[in-house]
Structures are given as structure tokens and as C-alpha cells.
Short mmCIF file of C-alpha atoms and ligand atoms in Angstrom, two decimals:
data_model
loop_
_atom_site.label_atom_id
_atom_site.label_comp_id
_atom_site.label_asym_id
_atom_site.label_seq_id
_atom_site.Cartn_x
_atom_site.Cartn_y
_atom_site.Cartn_z
CA MET A 185 139.39 117.24 98.25
CA PRO A 186 135.78 116.62 97.16
CA ALA A 187 133.62 114.61 99.54
CA ILE A 188 134.01 110.85 99.04
CA VAL A 189 130.24 110.37 99.13
CA GLN A 190 127.98 112.98 97.54
CA VAL A 191 124.22 112.62 97.74
CA GLU A 192 122.36 115.29 95.78
CA ASN A 193 118.61 115.86 95.94
CA VAL A 194 117.85 112.19 96.20
CA THR A 195 114.33 110.90 96.50
CA LYS A 196 113.34 107.28 96.65
CA THR A 197 109.78 106.20 96.02
CA TYR A 198 109.15 102.47 96.32
CA ASP A 199 106.78 100.61 94.01
CA GLY A 200 103.38 101.28 95.48
CA GLY A 201 104.18 104.95 95.93
CA PHE A 202 105.79 105.07 99.36
CA GLU A 203 108.30 107.91 99.56
CA ALA A 204 111.14 106.57 101.73
CA LEU A 205 113.61 109.40 101.02
CA ARG A 206 112.70 113.00 100.31
CA ASN A 207 115.09 115.52 98.80
CA THR A 208 118.12 114.15 100.57
CA ASN A 209 121.47 115.93 100.50
CA LEU A 210 124.54 114.64 102.23
CA GLU A 211 128.29 114.95 101.83
CA ILE A 212 130.61 112.56 103.62
CA GLU A 213 134.28 113.44 103.90
CA GLN A 214 137.05 110.93 103.41
CA GLY A 215 138.11 109.34 106.69
CA GLU A 216 135.22 110.47 108.83
CA ILE A 217 132.87 108.37 110.89
CA LEU A 218 129.28 109.41 110.40
CA ALA A 219 126.52 107.96 112.54
CA LEU A 220 123.04 108.07 111.03
CA LEU A 221 120.44 108.03 113.75
CA GLY A 222 116.76 107.56 113.25
CA PRO A 223 113.80 105.55 114.47
CA ASN A 224 112.71 102.36 112.71
CA GLY A 225 111.37 103.07 109.25
CA ALA A 226 113.15 106.44 109.02
CA GLY A 227 114.89 105.52 105.76
CA LYS A 228 118.39 104.64 106.98
CA THR A 229 118.65 101.32 105.14
CA THR A 230 117.09 102.86 102.03
CA LEU A 231 119.68 105.63 102.01
CA ILE A 232 122.54 103.15 102.41
CA SER A 233 121.12 100.88 99.70
CA THR A 234 120.98 103.74 97.22
CA ILE A 235 124.55 104.84 98.01
CA CYS A 236 125.79 101.26 97.63
CA GLY A 237 124.01 100.95 94.29
CA LEU A 238 121.65 98.18 95.42
CA SER A 239 118.56 100.26 94.84
CA ALA A 240 118.30 103.08 92.29
CA PRO A 241 117.26 106.55 93.46
CA THR A 242 113.99 107.75 91.92
CA SER A 243 115.57 111.15 91.33
CA GLY A 244 118.81 112.91 92.20
CA HIS A 245 122.42 111.81 91.96
CA ILE A 246 124.87 109.92 94.14
CA ARG A 247 128.62 109.77 93.63
CA VAL A 248 131.16 107.68 95.50
CA GLY A 249 134.78 108.69 94.93
CA GLY A 250 133.49 110.82 92.07
CA HIS A 251 131.77 107.88 90.32
CA ASP A 252 128.04 108.01 89.73
CA VAL A 253 126.51 104.98 91.45
CA VAL A 254 124.09 104.41 88.56
CA SER A 255 125.97 105.26 85.36
CA ASP A 256 129.41 104.20 86.67
CA PHE A 257 128.31 101.58 89.14
CA ARG A 258 131.27 99.22 88.68
CA GLU A 259 133.82 101.80 89.79
CA ALA A 260 131.58 103.14 92.55
CA ARG A 261 130.89 99.68 93.95
CA LYS A 262 134.56 98.76 94.18
CA LEU A 263 134.99 101.49 96.75
CA VAL A 264 132.18 100.45 99.07
CA GLY A 265 131.74 97.67 101.57
CA LEU A 266 128.38 96.97 103.15
CA VAL A 267 127.55 95.07 106.30
CA PRO A 268 123.83 94.58 105.79
CA GLN A 269 121.21 94.70 108.49
CA GLU A 270 119.89 91.26 107.57
CA ILE A 271 122.06 88.14 107.58
CA ASN A 272 122.19 86.83 104.00
CA LEU A 273 124.74 84.03 103.83
CA GLU A 274 124.90 80.73 101.99
CA PRO A 275 124.42 78.21 104.84
CA PHE A 276 126.44 75.32 103.38
CA GLU A 277 129.42 77.35 102.28
CA PHE A 278 132.64 77.43 104.30
CA VAL A 279 133.67 80.65 106.03
CA MET A 280 136.94 81.14 104.14
CA ASN A 281 135.32 80.42 100.77
CA THR A 282 132.51 82.85 101.48
CA VAL A 283 134.96 85.64 102.17
CA ARG A 284 137.24 84.71 99.25
CA PHE A 285 134.25 84.67 96.91
CA SER A 286 133.19 88.15 98.05
CA ARG A 287 136.63 89.51 97.23
CA GLY A 288 136.48 87.86 93.79
CA LEU A 289 133.13 89.49 93.06
CA PHE A 290 134.82 92.86 93.16
CA GLY A 291 137.40 91.76 90.63
CA LYS A 292 140.24 91.79 93.15
CA SER A 293 143.01 89.23 92.81
CA ARG A 294 143.25 86.50 95.42
CA ASN A 295 145.01 87.61 98.60
CA ASP A 296 144.73 85.02 101.34
CA ALA A 297 147.18 86.86 103.60
CA LEU A 298 144.82 89.83 103.69
CA LEU A 299 141.79 87.61 104.30
CA GLU A 300 143.66 85.88 107.12
CA SER A 301 144.27 89.18 108.86
CA VAL A 302 140.61 90.18 108.40
CA LEU A 303 139.43 86.85 109.83
CA ARG A 304 141.89 87.10 112.72
CA ASP A 305 140.74 90.63 113.53
CA LEU A 306 137.21 89.29 113.80
CA SER A 307 138.17 86.20 115.84
CA LEU A 308 137.02 84.05 112.92
CA TRP A 309 140.31 82.44 111.94
CA ASP A 310 139.59 79.28 113.95
CA LYS A 311 136.26 79.02 112.14
CA ARG A 312 137.64 79.42 108.63
CA ASN A 313 136.84 75.80 107.74
CA ALA A 314 133.42 75.75 109.42
CA ARG A 315 130.21 75.90 107.42
CA ILE A 316 128.09 79.04 107.87
CA ALA A 317 125.20 76.92 109.17
CA GLU A 318 127.38 75.77 112.10
CA LEU A 319 127.96 79.32 113.34
CA SER A 320 126.12 81.24 116.03
CA GLY A 321 124.24 84.41 115.11
CA GLY A 322 127.08 86.59 116.42
CA MET A 323 129.63 84.63 114.38
CA LYS A 324 127.50 85.03 111.25
CA ARG A 325 127.50 88.75 111.81
CA ARG A 326 131.28 88.64 112.05
CA VAL A 327 131.33 86.84 108.68
CA LEU A 328 129.23 89.63 107.18
CA ILE A 329 131.80 92.13 108.39
CA ALA A 330 134.67 90.01 107.00
CA LYS A 331 132.90 89.84 103.63
CA ALA A 332 132.43 93.60 103.56
CA LEU A 333 136.14 94.11 104.29
CA SER A 334 137.39 91.42 101.89
CA HIS A 335 137.93 93.80 98.97
CA GLU A 336 139.50 96.61 101.04
CA PRO A 337 136.70 99.17 100.65
CA ARG A 338 137.41 102.86 101.13
CA VAL A 339 133.89 103.47 102.42
CA LEU A 340 132.34 101.02 104.83
CA PHE A 341 128.63 100.96 105.65
CA LEU A 342 127.54 99.28 108.84
CA ASP A 343 123.75 98.97 108.97
CA GLU A 344 122.70 98.42 112.58
CA PRO A 345 125.74 96.22 113.14
CA THR A 346 125.28 95.82 116.84
CA ALA A 347 121.51 95.31 116.99
CA GLY A 348 121.03 92.27 119.20
CA VAL A 349 124.69 91.23 119.34
CA ASP A 350 126.68 90.27 122.40
CA VAL A 351 128.83 92.73 124.29
CA GLU A 352 132.01 91.05 123.08
CA LEU A 353 131.20 91.54 119.42
CA ARG A 354 130.21 95.11 120.07
CA LYS A 355 133.59 95.79 121.69
CA ASP A 356 135.48 94.00 118.89
CA MET A 357 133.59 96.04 116.38
CA TRP A 358 134.37 99.35 117.99
CA ALA A 359 138.05 98.35 118.05
CA LEU A 360 137.87 97.38 114.39
CA VAL A 361 136.22 100.65 113.47
CA ASP A 362 139.05 102.43 115.23
CA ARG A 363 141.70 100.54 113.24
CA LEU A 364 139.89 101.17 109.96
CA ARG A 365 139.67 104.84 110.79
CA GLN A 366 143.42 104.91 111.26
CA ASP A 367 143.78 103.47 107.75
CA GLY A 368 141.67 106.35 106.43
CA VAL A 369 138.54 104.28 105.76
CA THR A 370 135.33 106.31 105.78
CA ILE A 371 132.65 104.72 107.93
CA ILE A 372 128.90 105.24 107.90
CA LEU A 373 127.06 103.57 110.70
CA THR A 374 123.35 103.41 111.31
CA THR A 375 122.18 102.68 114.75
CA HIS A 376 119.47 103.32 117.19
CA TYR A 377 121.87 102.79 120.05
CA ILE A 378 122.71 106.37 120.72
CA GLU A 379 125.59 105.54 123.07
CA GLU A 380 127.25 103.95 120.09
CA ALA A 381 127.08 107.14 118.05
CA GLU A 382 128.17 109.13 121.06
CA ALA A 383 131.20 106.87 121.52
CA ILE A 384 132.56 106.58 117.99
CA ALA A 385 131.15 109.13 115.56
CA ASP A 386 132.79 112.33 114.34
CA ARG A 387 129.53 113.61 112.88
CA VAL A 388 125.95 112.72 113.56
CA GLY A 389 123.06 112.79 111.11
CA VAL A 390 119.48 112.50 112.24
CA ILE A 391 116.92 111.12 109.81
CA ASN A 392 113.19 110.85 110.36
CA LYS A 393 110.41 109.93 107.95
CA GLY A 394 112.70 110.06 104.94
CA GLU A 395 114.13 113.47 105.74
CA ILE A 396 117.51 114.40 107.09
CA LEU A 397 116.83 116.72 110.00
CA LEU A 398 120.44 117.64 110.60
CA VAL A 399 124.02 116.59 110.06
CA GLU A 400 126.45 118.13 112.48
CA ASP A 401 129.77 117.63 114.17
CA LYS A 402 129.05 115.59 117.28
CA ALA A 403 130.90 117.89 119.66
CA ASP A 404 129.21 120.98 118.15
CA LEU A 405 125.82 119.36 118.40
CA LEU A 406 126.31 118.49 122.04
CA ALA A 407 127.56 122.00 122.74
CA ARG A 408 124.77 123.69 120.77
CA MET A 409 121.88 121.72 122.12
CA GLY A 410 123.37 120.53 125.33
CA ARG A 411 121.83 121.82 128.49
CA LYS A 412 122.80 121.13 132.00
CA GLU A 413 120.61 120.53 134.95
CA MET A 414 121.39 121.16 138.55
CA ARG A 415 119.34 119.30 141.09
CA ILE A 416 119.13 120.97 144.46
CA GLU A 417 117.96 118.84 147.37
CA LEU A 418 116.37 120.96 150.05
CA THR A 419 116.51 120.48 153.81
CA GLU A 420 112.76 121.20 153.96
CA THR A 421 110.12 120.73 151.29
CA VAL A 422 108.60 123.77 149.55
CA SER A 423 105.00 124.06 148.37
CA ALA A 424 106.00 126.28 145.43
CA VAL A 425 109.03 127.92 143.87
CA PRO A 426 109.47 131.10 145.97
CA LEU A 427 108.48 134.30 144.15
CA SER A 428 111.93 135.77 144.69
CA LEU A 429 113.34 132.95 142.53
CA LYS A 430 110.92 133.35 139.60
CA LYS A 431 113.64 134.74 137.32
CA TYR A 432 115.42 131.38 137.33
CA ASP A 433 114.36 128.39 135.22
CA LEU A 434 113.47 126.30 138.25
CA ALA A 435 111.16 123.33 138.50
CA ARG A 436 109.83 121.92 141.74
CA VAL A 437 110.19 118.13 141.82
CA ASP A 438 109.66 115.24 144.25
CA ASP A 439 106.77 116.95 146.02
CA GLY A 440 108.93 119.95 146.75
CA ALA A 441 111.87 118.05 148.22
CA ALA A 442 114.09 119.31 145.42
CA LEU A 443 114.37 122.01 142.76
CA VAL A 444 115.85 121.46 139.30
CA TYR A 445 117.63 124.36 137.65
CA SER A 446 118.19 124.15 133.86
CA TYR A 447 120.87 126.25 132.25
CA ASP A 448 122.68 126.62 128.97
CA THR A 449 126.17 125.18 128.83
CA ARG A 450 127.26 127.77 126.27
CA GLY A 451 126.41 130.75 128.42
CA GLU A 452 129.33 132.72 129.83
CA ARG A 453 127.42 132.95 133.05
CA THR A 454 125.46 129.97 134.22
CA GLY A 455 123.66 131.94 136.93
CA ILE A 456 124.61 129.35 139.51
CA THR A 457 126.44 131.68 141.86
CA SER A 458 123.58 134.15 142.13
CA LEU A 459 121.02 131.35 142.33
CA LEU A 460 122.81 129.83 145.33
CA THR A 461 122.91 133.23 147.02
CA ASP A 462 119.24 133.86 146.26
CA LEU A 463 118.24 130.43 147.55
CA GLN A 464 119.82 131.36 150.86
CA GLY A 465 118.08 134.73 150.73
CA ALA A 466 114.76 132.92 150.29
CA GLY A 467 115.49 130.97 153.45
CA LEU A 468 116.00 127.60 151.74
CA GLY A 469 118.56 125.16 153.11
CA LEU A 470 120.53 122.94 150.75
CA LYS A 471 121.06 119.28 151.53
CA ASP A 472 122.81 118.27 148.31
CA VAL A 473 123.48 119.49 144.78
CA GLN A 474 124.04 117.39 141.64
CA THR A 475 124.54 118.37 138.02
CA ARG A 476 123.81 116.38 134.89
CA GLN A 477 124.62 117.11 131.24
CA SER A 478 122.05 116.31 128.58
CA SER A 479 123.19 113.47 126.34
CA LEU A 480 122.96 112.86 122.62
CA GLU A 481 119.98 110.69 123.48
CA ASP A 482 118.08 113.63 125.02
CA ILE A 483 118.90 115.72 121.96
CA PHE A 484 117.83 113.01 119.53
CA VAL A 485 114.52 112.43 121.28
CA THR A 486 113.82 116.17 121.30
CA LEU A 487 114.60 116.52 117.58
CA VAL A 488 112.43 113.60 116.50
CA GLN A 489 109.58 114.76 118.73
CA GLU A 490 109.76 118.28 117.34
CA ALA A 491 109.79 116.96 113.76
CA SER A 492 106.78 114.76 114.42
CA ALA A 493 104.79 117.46 116.24
N1 ADP B 139 111.26 97.36 99.24
C1 ADP B 139 110.39 98.19 99.84
N2 ADP B 139 109.16 98.42 99.32
C2 ADP B 139 108.30 99.26 99.91
N3 ADP B 139 108.55 99.95 101.04
C3 ADP B 139 109.75 99.76 101.62
C4 ADP B 139 110.74 98.88 101.06
N4 ADP B 139 111.83 98.90 101.85
C5 ADP B 139 111.55 99.76 102.85
N5 ADP B 139 110.30 100.27 102.71
C6 ADP B 139 109.67 101.26 103.61
O1 ADP B 139 110.47 102.43 103.59
C7 ADP B 139 110.56 103.00 104.89
C8 ADP B 139 112.01 103.13 105.30
O2 ADP B 139 112.56 101.84 105.49
P1 ADP B 139 114.07 101.62 105.88
O3 ADP B 139 114.92 102.37 104.93
O4 ADP B 139 114.29 100.15 105.97
O5 ADP B 139 114.12 102.30 107.32
P2 ADP B 139 115.18 102.14 108.51
O6 ADP B 139 116.36 101.40 107.98
O7 ADP B 139 115.49 103.54 108.93
O8 ADP B 139 114.46 101.38 109.58
C9 ADP B 139 109.76 102.08 105.82
O9 ADP B 139 108.47 102.65 105.98
C10 ADP B 139 109.69 100.79 105.05
O10 ADP B 139 108.51 100.09 105.37
MG1 MG B 140 117.22 99.67 108.58
#
């Protein structure tokens, strides 16, 4: 099956000449959850806007479900739902009407039973007759999600959906994402909360300064770039790493009260057994040992730093 979203050699130059996307290629498979990570200004919202047909690419092509988002925008748009980064709601409209109107915009026939289940899923059913202006910020964000789901999109874009929201909404949203995934909905999420990507994504893309640095299966990425560290607390401080231990990747920390050993998680042999023996041989006593796995966050920071260097 061809990818449900195909982005081919897309560039986006804004009026004024700023190049927000450079030669971007991306294929998103049906049913996957892709997290797009990148610092502020990286081009995440621009990329989403071009895929959703809100902003035309300067060059290149984008297809959603095989439909070109420029020449066949009606068909392409029907398939996508977007929860925008900014809240853009009509303040005096009622919640139910807002969501019903959104569905109508996509040419779908009225289906209040479906809208009821969407509103219930988002804990908005009790608020269906409230005006938007009466809602809290978190509730407004829920309405944005309800609107995006009102026409049963096959591809859902969530642009920084949990930036500044309460823990409850974040949890509800993760649960909702899980249900949508079970229905085969493809989800693209931008975030700079890396834990979020780590928790829910199948694949992770990293974008920086308008360029996609990588797109990779999350587990593969963690395995490929993941390193582990073992922290060895010593019974007595050392003034330097003993010469006999030079072959190990050891760093002296805490004024010599501990040594940190870094090793590759992919390696067949971690070197730990021989290191422990050699530590004893060097006359060092061990008080405590802890290990720690590098996280997606460590990897992300490293990638962006390398790209900016
Ligand atoms: N309408 C616009 N006109 C000119 N520049 C823009 C416009 N929208 C975004 N930009 C610029 O493009 C870059 C990428 O923005 P954006 O896609 O919003 O990044 P992100 O969502 O990753 O924070 C930023 O430098 C931003 O200032
Ligand atoms: Mg953005």
C-alpha cells in the first residue's frame, strides 16, 4: 500500500524570502503515529500547514491518500483533520454548533450520534450548550480536537497539542490517540515534550532549521544511538583515572568520588565484567554502582547540537 502521506522535495519560502522548509521528503504509512520533534521555529507548523493544504509549497509535491493537496485539494482535505497550535474559535458560538459546522464544511452529512461520542470522549458533552467564550483554555483545546475529529479524518495532525495544558487533558489525549490508532487513523504529532514522543510514537522525525535530520523507528533510534552509563561510587576518592584503566571510556566525576563508564548498548560485550575486575586490580573499592540509559531527549539534544555546530 502506498504511503498515506507523501511529501516530495518540498520547499517553502515565505513572502520576504525566508526559507522555512528545504528539500523535504517524508512518507507516512497508514496507521502509524509519527512524532515530529524540533525546536521552536524549526518548521513543524509550516510542514503541517502545507500537508493540510493551508499553505502552498513553493516547490515539490504533497499527496494525501494519493490526492495532490494543491490540484486535488478537496479530496485531500477530506482525509485530514488538524488540531492547530493556536486557538481559533468563534467566541459566541455554542460548542455543539461549532463542531457540527466543522463537519458540514467537509461536506459530510449530519451525524449527531457521532458528534456525541466525540464530545463524550473529550469530556465536553456537558458543555455542548455552552458558548466558547465561557470555556477555560483547556476546554477550548478540547473543542479544537473535537472539531478536527468531526468529519472522521483518516490522518490527524496534532500541532503541539499538549503545550501548556493540564495533566488531565494530556492523559485524555493520549488515551484518545490510542483509540484512534486502533481505528487505523494515522497520527502526526508535533511536540517539544520529548517524553510525549517517547510514550506514544511509532516513528520519530527530527526537524531543525527547515530540514528533516532523520526519520526513524523509535525503538531502532533508541537502540542505535542509545548509550548506557554506569556510575561507580568509590570508597575513596581518586585524583585521576588510574593508568591501568585507560582503555575504558571512564570519566572522573564528583571530585574523584565516582567514575562514570559509558558503553554501547548494542555491543555484544559491554566490558563491564572486565572493568569490575580491573577496578579491583587497581586497588579501588566500590561503594555503589548505578546504570542509566540515554533517553530520546539526550539523543534529540545531541542531534540538534550536531546540526547547528
Ligand atoms: N507566515 C509566515 N511568514 C514568514 N515567516 C514565517 C511565517 N510563518 C512561520 N514563519 C517562520 O518560519 C519558521 C518556521 O516556523 P514554524 O513552522 O511555525 O516553526 P515551528 O512550528 O517548528 O515552531 C520560523 O522562523 C517562523 O518565524
Ligand atoms: Mg509550531
